[in-house]
mmCIF file of C-alpha atoms (C1' of nucleotides) in Angstrom:
data_model
loop_
_atom_site.group_PDB
_atom_site.id
_atom_site.type_symbol
_atom_site.label_atom_id
_atom_site.label_comp_id
_atom_site.label_asym_id
_atom_site.label_seq_id
_atom_site.Cartn_x
_atom_site.Cartn_y
_atom_site.Cartn_z
ATOM 1 C CA UNK K 1 92.739 87.931 262.565
ATOM 2 C CA UNK K 2 95.667 87.383 260.210
ATOM 3 C CA UNK K 3 96.495 84.352 258.118
ATOM 4 C CA UNK K 4 100.135 83.692 257.269
ATOM 5 C CA UNK K 5 101.516 80.487 255.832
ATOM 6 C CA UNK K 6 98.420 78.617 256.922
ATOM 7 C CA UNK K 7 98.525 79.764 260.529
ATOM 8 C CA UNK K 8 96.186 82.156 262.213
ATOM 9 C CA UNK K 9 97.304 85.062 264.359
ATOM 10 C CA UNK K 10 94.971 87.083 266.549
ATOM 11 C CA UNK K 11 97.050 90.252 266.416
ATOM 12 C CA UNK K 12 99.998 91.844 264.621
ATOM 13 C CA UNK K 13 102.113 91.452 267.721
ATOM 14 C CA UNK K 14 101.597 87.692 267.714
ATOM 15 C CA UNK K 15 102.993 87.531 264.183
ATOM 16 C CA UNK K 16 106.202 89.091 265.450
ATOM 17 C CA UNK K 17 106.351 86.786 268.438
ATOM 18 C CA UNK K 18 105.877 83.752 266.221
ATOM 19 C CA UNK K 19 108.991 84.774 264.277
ATOM 20 C CA UNK K 20 111.312 85.925 267.053
ATOM 21 C CA UNK K 21 109.700 84.499 270.186
ATOM 22 C CA UNK K 22 111.102 81.699 272.288
ATOM 23 C CA UNK K 23 113.999 81.490 274.635
ATOM 24 C CA UNK K 24 116.872 81.826 272.194
ATOM 25 C CA UNK K 25 115.942 83.546 268.945
ATOM 26 C CA UNK K 26 116.379 87.126 270.103
ATOM 27 C CA UNK K 27 119.683 86.197 271.686
ATOM 28 C CA UNK K 28 120.974 84.695 268.449
ATOM 29 C CA UNK K 29 119.780 87.652 266.403
ATOM 30 C CA UNK K 30 121.231 90.134 268.835
ATOM 31 C CA UNK K 31 124.651 88.532 268.446
ATOM 32 C CA UNK K 32 124.380 88.665 264.660
ATOM 33 C CA UNK K 33 123.591 92.381 264.506
ATOM 34 C CA UNK K 34 127.195 93.440 264.753
ATOM 35 C CA UNK K 35 128.716 90.945 262.350
ATOM 36 C CA UNK K 36 128.299 87.471 260.867
ATOM 37 C CA UNK K 37 129.325 84.680 263.202
ATOM 38 C CA UNK K 38 130.276 81.035 262.919
ATOM 39 C CA UNK K 39 128.403 78.262 264.663
ATOM 40 C CA UNK K 40 130.984 77.897 267.397
ATOM 41 C CA UNK K 41 131.277 81.637 267.901
ATOM 42 C CA UNK K 42 127.551 81.746 268.559
ATOM 43 C CA UNK K 43 127.796 78.861 270.999
ATOM 44 C CA UNK K 44 130.545 80.529 272.948
ATOM 45 C CA UNK K 45 128.655 83.808 272.967
ATOM 46 C CA UNK K 46 125.589 82.133 274.401
ATOM 47 C CA UNK K 47 127.206 79.626 276.734
ATOM 48 C CA UNK K 48 124.148 77.893 278.157
ATOM 49 C CA UNK K 49 122.577 76.868 274.843
ATOM 50 C CA UNK K 50 122.926 73.249 273.750
ATOM 51 C CA UNK K 51 124.169 72.213 270.315
ATOM 52 C CA UNK K 52 120.853 70.750 269.325
ATOM 53 C CA UNK K 53 118.804 73.753 270.361
ATOM 54 C CA UNK K 54 121.111 76.239 268.677
ATOM 55 C CA UNK K 55 121.022 74.149 265.545
ATOM 56 C CA UNK K 56 117.221 73.986 265.506
ATOM 57 C CA UNK K 57 116.776 77.680 266.174
ATOM 58 C CA UNK K 58 119.196 78.568 263.391
ATOM 59 C CA UNK K 59 117.248 76.331 261.053
ATOM 60 C CA UNK K 60 113.875 77.916 261.762
ATOM 61 C CA UNK K 61 115.361 81.404 261.493
ATOM 62 C CA UNK K 62 116.647 80.442 258.051
ATOM 63 C CA UNK K 63 113.278 79.035 257.035
ATOM 64 C CA UNK K 64 111.651 82.298 258.024
ATOM 65 C CA UNK K 65 114.158 84.232 255.925
ATOM 66 C CA UNK K 66 115.605 86.142 258.844
ATOM 67 C CA UNK K 67 119.155 84.789 258.672
ATOM 68 C CA UNK K 68 121.248 83.166 255.964
ATOM 69 C CA UNK K 69 123.827 80.411 256.118
ATOM 70 C CA UNK K 70 126.980 80.530 254.043
ATOM 71 C CA UNK K 71 129.410 77.630 253.675
ATOM 72 C CA UNK K 72 133.053 78.470 252.929
ATOM 73 C CA UNK K 73 134.637 75.025 252.698
ATOM 74 C CA UNK K 74 133.338 71.735 251.454
ATOM 75 C CA UNK K 75 135.660 69.332 253.241
ATOM 76 C CA UNK K 76 136.065 69.203 257.016
ATOM 77 C CA UNK K 77 136.880 71.249 258.906
ATOM 78 C CA UNK K 78 133.841 73.135 257.710
ATOM 79 C CA UNK K 79 133.545 76.873 257.904
ATOM 80 C CA UNK K 80 130.001 78.187 258.083
ATOM 81 C CA UNK K 81 128.867 81.723 258.710
ATOM 82 C CA UNK K 82 125.459 82.971 259.784
ATOM 83 C CA UNK K 83 124.310 86.503 259.068
ATOM 84 C CA UNK K 84 121.153 88.580 258.936
ATOM 85 C CA UNK K 85 119.298 88.797 255.642
ATOM 86 C CA UNK K 86 117.999 92.148 254.419
ATOM 87 C CA UNK K 87 114.666 91.157 255.900
ATOM 88 C CA UNK K 88 116.360 90.208 259.143
ATOM 89 C CA UNK K 89 118.030 93.610 259.275
ATOM 90 C CA UNK K 90 114.624 95.286 259.477
ATOM 91 C CA UNK K 91 114.473 93.716 262.946
ATOM 92 C CA UNK K 92 117.516 95.535 264.296
ATOM 93 C CA UNK K 93 115.662 98.517 265.824
ATOM 94 C CA UNK K 94 113.219 96.147 267.477
ATOM 95 C CA UNK K 95 115.984 93.902 268.813
ATOM 96 C CA UNK K 96 117.834 96.813 270.357
ATOM 97 C CA UNK K 97 114.601 98.089 271.917
ATOM 98 C CA UNK K 98 113.974 94.664 273.406
ATOM 99 C CA UNK K 99 117.485 94.468 274.822
ATOM 100 C CA UNK K 100 117.299 98.011 276.152
ATOM 101 C CA UNK K 101 114.084 97.349 278.001
ATOM 102 C CA UNK K 102 115.567 94.164 279.455
ATOM 103 C CA UNK K 103 118.549 96.191 280.601
ATOM 104 C CA UNK K 104 116.220 98.772 282.151
ATOM 105 C CA UNK K 105 114.413 95.998 284.013
ATOM 106 C CA UNK K 106 117.579 94.434 285.415
ATOM 107 C CA UNK K 107 118.887 97.740 286.711
ATOM 108 C CA UNK K 108 115.704 99.387 287.966
ATOM 109 C CA UNK K 109 113.225 96.856 289.200
ATOM 110 C CA UNK K 110 114.408 93.369 289.959
ATOM 111 C CA UNK K 111 117.364 92.093 291.841
ATOM 112 C CA UNK W 1 124.870 86.531 282.269
ATOM 113 C CA UNK W 2 122.145 88.094 284.381
ATOM 114 C CA UNK W 3 120.518 86.721 287.496
ATOM 115 C CA UNK W 4 116.933 87.762 288.265
ATOM 116 C CA UNK W 5 114.686 86.139 290.844
ATOM 117 C CA UNK W 6 116.870 83.057 290.878
ATOM 118 C CA UNK W 7 116.863 82.532 287.133
ATOM 119 C CA UNK W 8 119.742 83.021 284.758
ATOM 120 C CA UNK W 9 119.486 84.910 281.513
ATOM 121 C CA UNK W 10 122.197 84.881 278.859
ATOM 122 C CA UNK W 11 121.336 88.306 277.461
ATOM 123 C CA UNK W 12 119.267 91.408 278.185
ATOM 124 C CA UNK W 13 116.909 90.475 275.389
ATOM 125 C CA UNK W 14 116.107 87.156 277.038
ATOM 126 C CA UNK W 15 115.021 89.006 280.179
ATOM 127 C CA UNK W 16 112.455 90.865 278.117
ATOM 128 C CA UNK W 17 111.288 87.720 276.391
ATOM 129 C CA UNK W 18 110.867 85.949 279.710
ATOM 130 C CA UNK W 19 108.463 88.692 280.781
ATOM 131 C CA UNK W 20 106.460 89.285 277.617
ATOM 132 C CA UNK W 21 107.246 86.201 275.512
ATOM 133 C CA UNK W 22 104.793 83.456 274.690
ATOM 134 C CA UNK W 23 101.816 83.286 272.426
ATOM 135 C CA UNK W 24 99.426 85.577 274.289
ATOM 136 C CA UNK W 25 101.155 88.076 276.554
ATOM 137 C CA UNK W 26 101.867 90.728 273.947
ATOM 138 C CA UNK W 27 98.319 90.409 272.678
ATOM 139 C CA UNK W 28 96.869 90.942 276.139
ATOM 140 C CA UNK W 29 99.149 93.890 276.819
ATOM 141 C CA UNK W 30 98.434 95.435 273.465
ATOM 142 C CA UNK W 31 94.712 95.410 274.228
ATOM 143 C CA UNK W 32 95.323 97.031 277.605
ATOM 144 C CA UNK W 33 97.328 99.958 276.227
ATOM 145 C CA UNK W 34 94.276 101.955 275.292
ATOM 146 C CA UNK W 35 92.192 101.387 278.417
ATOM 147 C CA UNK W 36 91.527 98.943 281.256
ATOM 148 C CA UNK W 37 89.449 95.949 280.250
ATOM 149 C CA UNK W 38 87.358 93.319 281.975
ATOM 150 C CA UNK W 39 88.031 89.621 281.704
ATOM 151 C CA UNK W 40 85.275 89.047 279.186
ATOM 152 C CA UNK W 41 86.230 92.073 277.122
ATOM 153 C CA UNK W 42 89.707 90.628 276.779
ATOM 154 C CA UNK W 43 88.307 87.249 275.797
ATOM 155 C CA UNK W 44 86.128 88.756 273.112
ATOM 156 C CA UNK W 45 89.011 90.867 271.844
ATOM 157 C CA UNK W 46 91.200 87.808 271.501
ATOM 158 C CA UNK W 47 88.640 85.243 270.359
ATOM 159 C CA UNK W 48 90.821 82.145 270.038
ATOM 160 C CA UNK W 49 92.202 82.180 273.573
ATOM 161 C CA UNK W 50 90.777 79.701 276.081
ATOM 162 C CA UNK W 51 89.562 80.666 279.540
ATOM 163 C CA UNK W 52 92.296 78.773 281.291
ATOM 164 C CA UNK W 53 95.107 80.206 279.220
ATOM 165 C CA UNK W 54 93.889 83.781 279.509
ATOM 166 C CA UNK W 55 93.543 83.311 283.232
ATOM 167 C CA UNK W 56 97.056 81.920 283.599
ATOM 168 C CA UNK W 57 98.647 84.596 281.466
ATOM 169 C CA UNK W 58 96.899 87.339 283.438
ATOM 170 C CA UNK W 59 98.177 85.788 286.633
ATOM 171 C CA UNK W 60 101.796 85.676 285.568
ATOM 172 C CA UNK W 61 101.593 89.228 284.238
ATOM 173 C CA UNK W 62 100.340 90.310 287.653
ATOM 174 C CA UNK W 63 103.102 88.409 289.419
ATOM 175 C CA UNK W 64 105.646 90.175 287.267
ATOM 176 C CA UNK W 65 104.115 93.543 288.140
ATOM 177 C CA UNK W 66 103.163 94.415 284.584
ATOM 178 C CA UNK W 67 99.387 94.554 285.048
ATOM 179 C CA UNK W 68 97.108 95.017 288.021
ATOM 180 C CA UNK W 69 93.732 93.522 288.863
ATOM 181 C CA UNK W 70 90.964 95.572 290.436
ATOM 182 C CA UNK W 71 87.741 94.081 291.802
ATOM 183 C CA UNK W 72 84.654 96.293 291.837
ATOM 184 C CA UNK W 73 82.031 94.029 293.390
ATOM 185 C CA UNK W 74 82.289 91.408 296.053
ATOM 186 C CA UNK W 75 79.196 89.342 295.305
ATOM 187 C CA UNK W 76 78.504 87.702 291.962
ATOM 188 C CA UNK W 77 78.262 88.839 289.301
ATOM 189 C CA UNK W 78 81.836 89.978 289.748
ATOM 190 C CA UNK W 79 83.303 92.951 287.993
ATOM 191 C CA UNK W 80 87.044 92.851 287.535
ATOM 192 C CA UNK W 81 89.241 95.201 285.566
ATOM 193 C CA UNK W 82 92.772 94.671 284.342
ATOM 194 C CA UNK W 83 95.100 97.556 283.579
ATOM 195 C CA UNK W 84 98.773 98.294 283.046
ATOM 196 C CA UNK W 85 100.853 99.251 286.069
ATOM 197 C CA UNK W 86 103.302 102.142 285.843
ATOM 198 C CA UNK W 87 105.969 99.547 285.188
ATOM 199 C CA UNK W 88 103.791 97.959 282.530
ATOM 200 C CA UNK W 89 103.379 101.320 280.838
ATOM 201 C CA UNK W 90 107.126 101.472 280.186
ATOM 202 C CA UNK W 91 106.465 98.637 277.759
ATOM 203 C CA UNK W 92 104.124 100.614 275.519
ATOM 204 C CA UNK W 93 106.740 101.835 273.023
ATOM 205 C CA UNK W 94 108.107 98.317 272.749
ATOM 206 C CA UNK W 95 104.652 96.808 272.273
ATOM 207 C CA UNK W 96 103.790 99.217 269.491
ATOM 208 C CA UNK W 97 107.129 98.517 267.805
ATOM 209 C CA UNK W 98 106.440 94.801 267.968
ATOM 210 C CA UNK W 99 102.973 95.231 266.500
ATOM 211 C CA UNK W 100 104.240 97.576 263.790
ATOM 212 C CA UNK W 101 106.886 95.137 262.662
ATOM 213 C CA UNK W 102 104.286 92.355 262.598
ATOM 214 C CA UNK W 103 102.085 94.569 260.466
ATOM 215 C CA UNK W 104 105.014 95.284 258.149
ATOM 216 C CA UNK W 105 105.620 91.554 257.802
ATOM 217 C CA UNK W 106 102.015 90.722 256.968
ATOM 218 C CA UNK W 107 101.765 93.377 254.296
ATOM 219 C CA UNK W 108 105.195 93.161 252.682
ATOM 220 C CA UNK W 109 106.595 89.667 252.852
ATOM 221 C CA UNK W 110 104.299 86.774 253.560
ATOM 222 C CA UNK W 111 100.983 85.789 252.186
ATOM 223 C "C1'" DC I 1 80.686 87.297 285.340
ATOM 224 C "C1'" DT I 2 85.103 85.536 286.746
ATOM 225 C "C1'" DG I 3 88.111 82.098 286.598
ATOM 226 C "C1'" DG I 4 89.564 77.693 289.306
ATOM 227 C "C1'" DA I 5 90.012 72.321 288.693
ATOM 228 C "C1'" DT I 6 91.143 68.593 285.923
ATOM 229 C "C1'" DC I 7 92.992 66.164 282.186
ATOM 230 C "C1'" DC I 8 95.619 66.182 278.008
ATOM 231 C "C1'" DT I 9 98.599 67.202 273.718
ATOM 232 C "C1'" DA I 10 102.138 69.263 271.240
ATOM 233 C "C1'" DG I 11 106.072 71.700 270.878
ATOM 234 C "C1'" DA I 12 110.197 73.575 272.827
ATOM 235 C "C1'" DT I 13 114.281 72.592 275.121
ATOM 236 C "C1'" DG I 14 117.940 69.705 277.257
ATOM 237 C "C1'" DA I 15 121.780 65.739 277.710
ATOM 238 C "C1'" DT I 16 124.616 62.910 275.461
ATOM 239 C "C1'" DA I 17 126.829 60.452 271.921
ATOM 240 C "C1'" DC I 18 128.256 60.293 267.369
ATOM 241 C "C1'" DT I 19 129.398 61.526 262.086
ATOM 242 C "C1'" DG I 20 131.007 63.821 257.476
ATOM 243 C "C1'" DC V 1 134.117 72.281 262.771
ATOM 244 C "C1'" DA V 2 129.460 71.888 262.305
ATOM 245 C "C1'" DG V 3 126.296 69.759 263.074
ATOM 246 C "C1'" DT V 4 122.657 65.129 263.420
ATOM 247 C "C1'" DA V 5 120.449 61.193 266.104
ATOM 248 C "C1'" DT V 6 118.265 59.632 269.963
ATOM 249 C "C1'" DC V 7 116.073 59.833 274.145
ATOM 250 C "C1'" DA V 8 114.194 62.475 277.989
ATOM 251 C "C1'" DT V 9 111.958 66.371 280.119
ATOM 252 C "C1'" DC V 10 109.562 70.509 280.769
ATOM 253 C "C1'" DT V 11 106.093 73.728 279.930
ATOM 254 C "C1'" DA V 12 102.761 76.353 277.265
ATOM 255 C "C1'" DG V 13 98.670 75.940 275.828
ATOM 256 C "C1'" DG V 14 94.018 73.718 274.816
ATOM 257 C "C1'" DA V 15 89.164 71.354 276.081
ATOM 258 C "C1'" DT V 16 85.815 70.968 279.211
ATOM 259 C "C1'" DC V 17 83.253 71.378 283.291
ATOM 260 C "C1'" DC V 18 81.871 73.734 287.254
ATOM 261 C "C1'" DA V 19 81.827 77.050 291.519
ATOM 262 C "C1'" DG V 20 81.686 81.684 294.186
#
DNA sequence: CTGGATCCTAGATGATACTG
DNA sequence: CAGTATCATCTAGGATCCAG
């Protein structure tokens, strides 16, 4: 049993899932591997996500230190860029493994 | 965009998360890597899971073809064993990567 | 021993409209 | 452009009891 930030986890794997689990987090992170992206670029890349959900997911990823938010202009129109932190970059091998297995599944097993 | 069993996924990684995401699935699978386990052995190994939740998670993992259920006795007391299918075994490298990263997180970053 | 039946809560996600 | 506010919904997960 592991205790992190006041929450208990029954297994190392559940720690990971708490940080990158959910419907959208891996998708966001996967898009940010290649290069930093703006809010609207992420939205277009993900299509079916809503503004609110994307916004919330980005916020929790920031709070967990996985991505960082950089503001380039103070007056509208705003320019904001999201990118992986150094900590977030340690996830890259895992993210690619996750995507690769998903790819394997789509091609080999399910239709 | 990928279509599997009538559901849409915006990214390969979200296919994977749909199959092994959630609070308990990776924990269950991680326990089953080493050897098949009975229902109660899983419960004891996971401690904080409830009967209902474990039962439901096992069911969906079966439906997705990741684990299989084998019954050894027909009259109570029942003996049932859960184990990874061949398909489920393709997840082992991913599961260990997930657990390793969680371990890395607990030791290096958070307290 | 296995795990279904019932009831319930909290959190995650969605739709839409609106603001600095 | 980059979000926030509000309301609604959906689902995972938990508590408890009980049956084959």
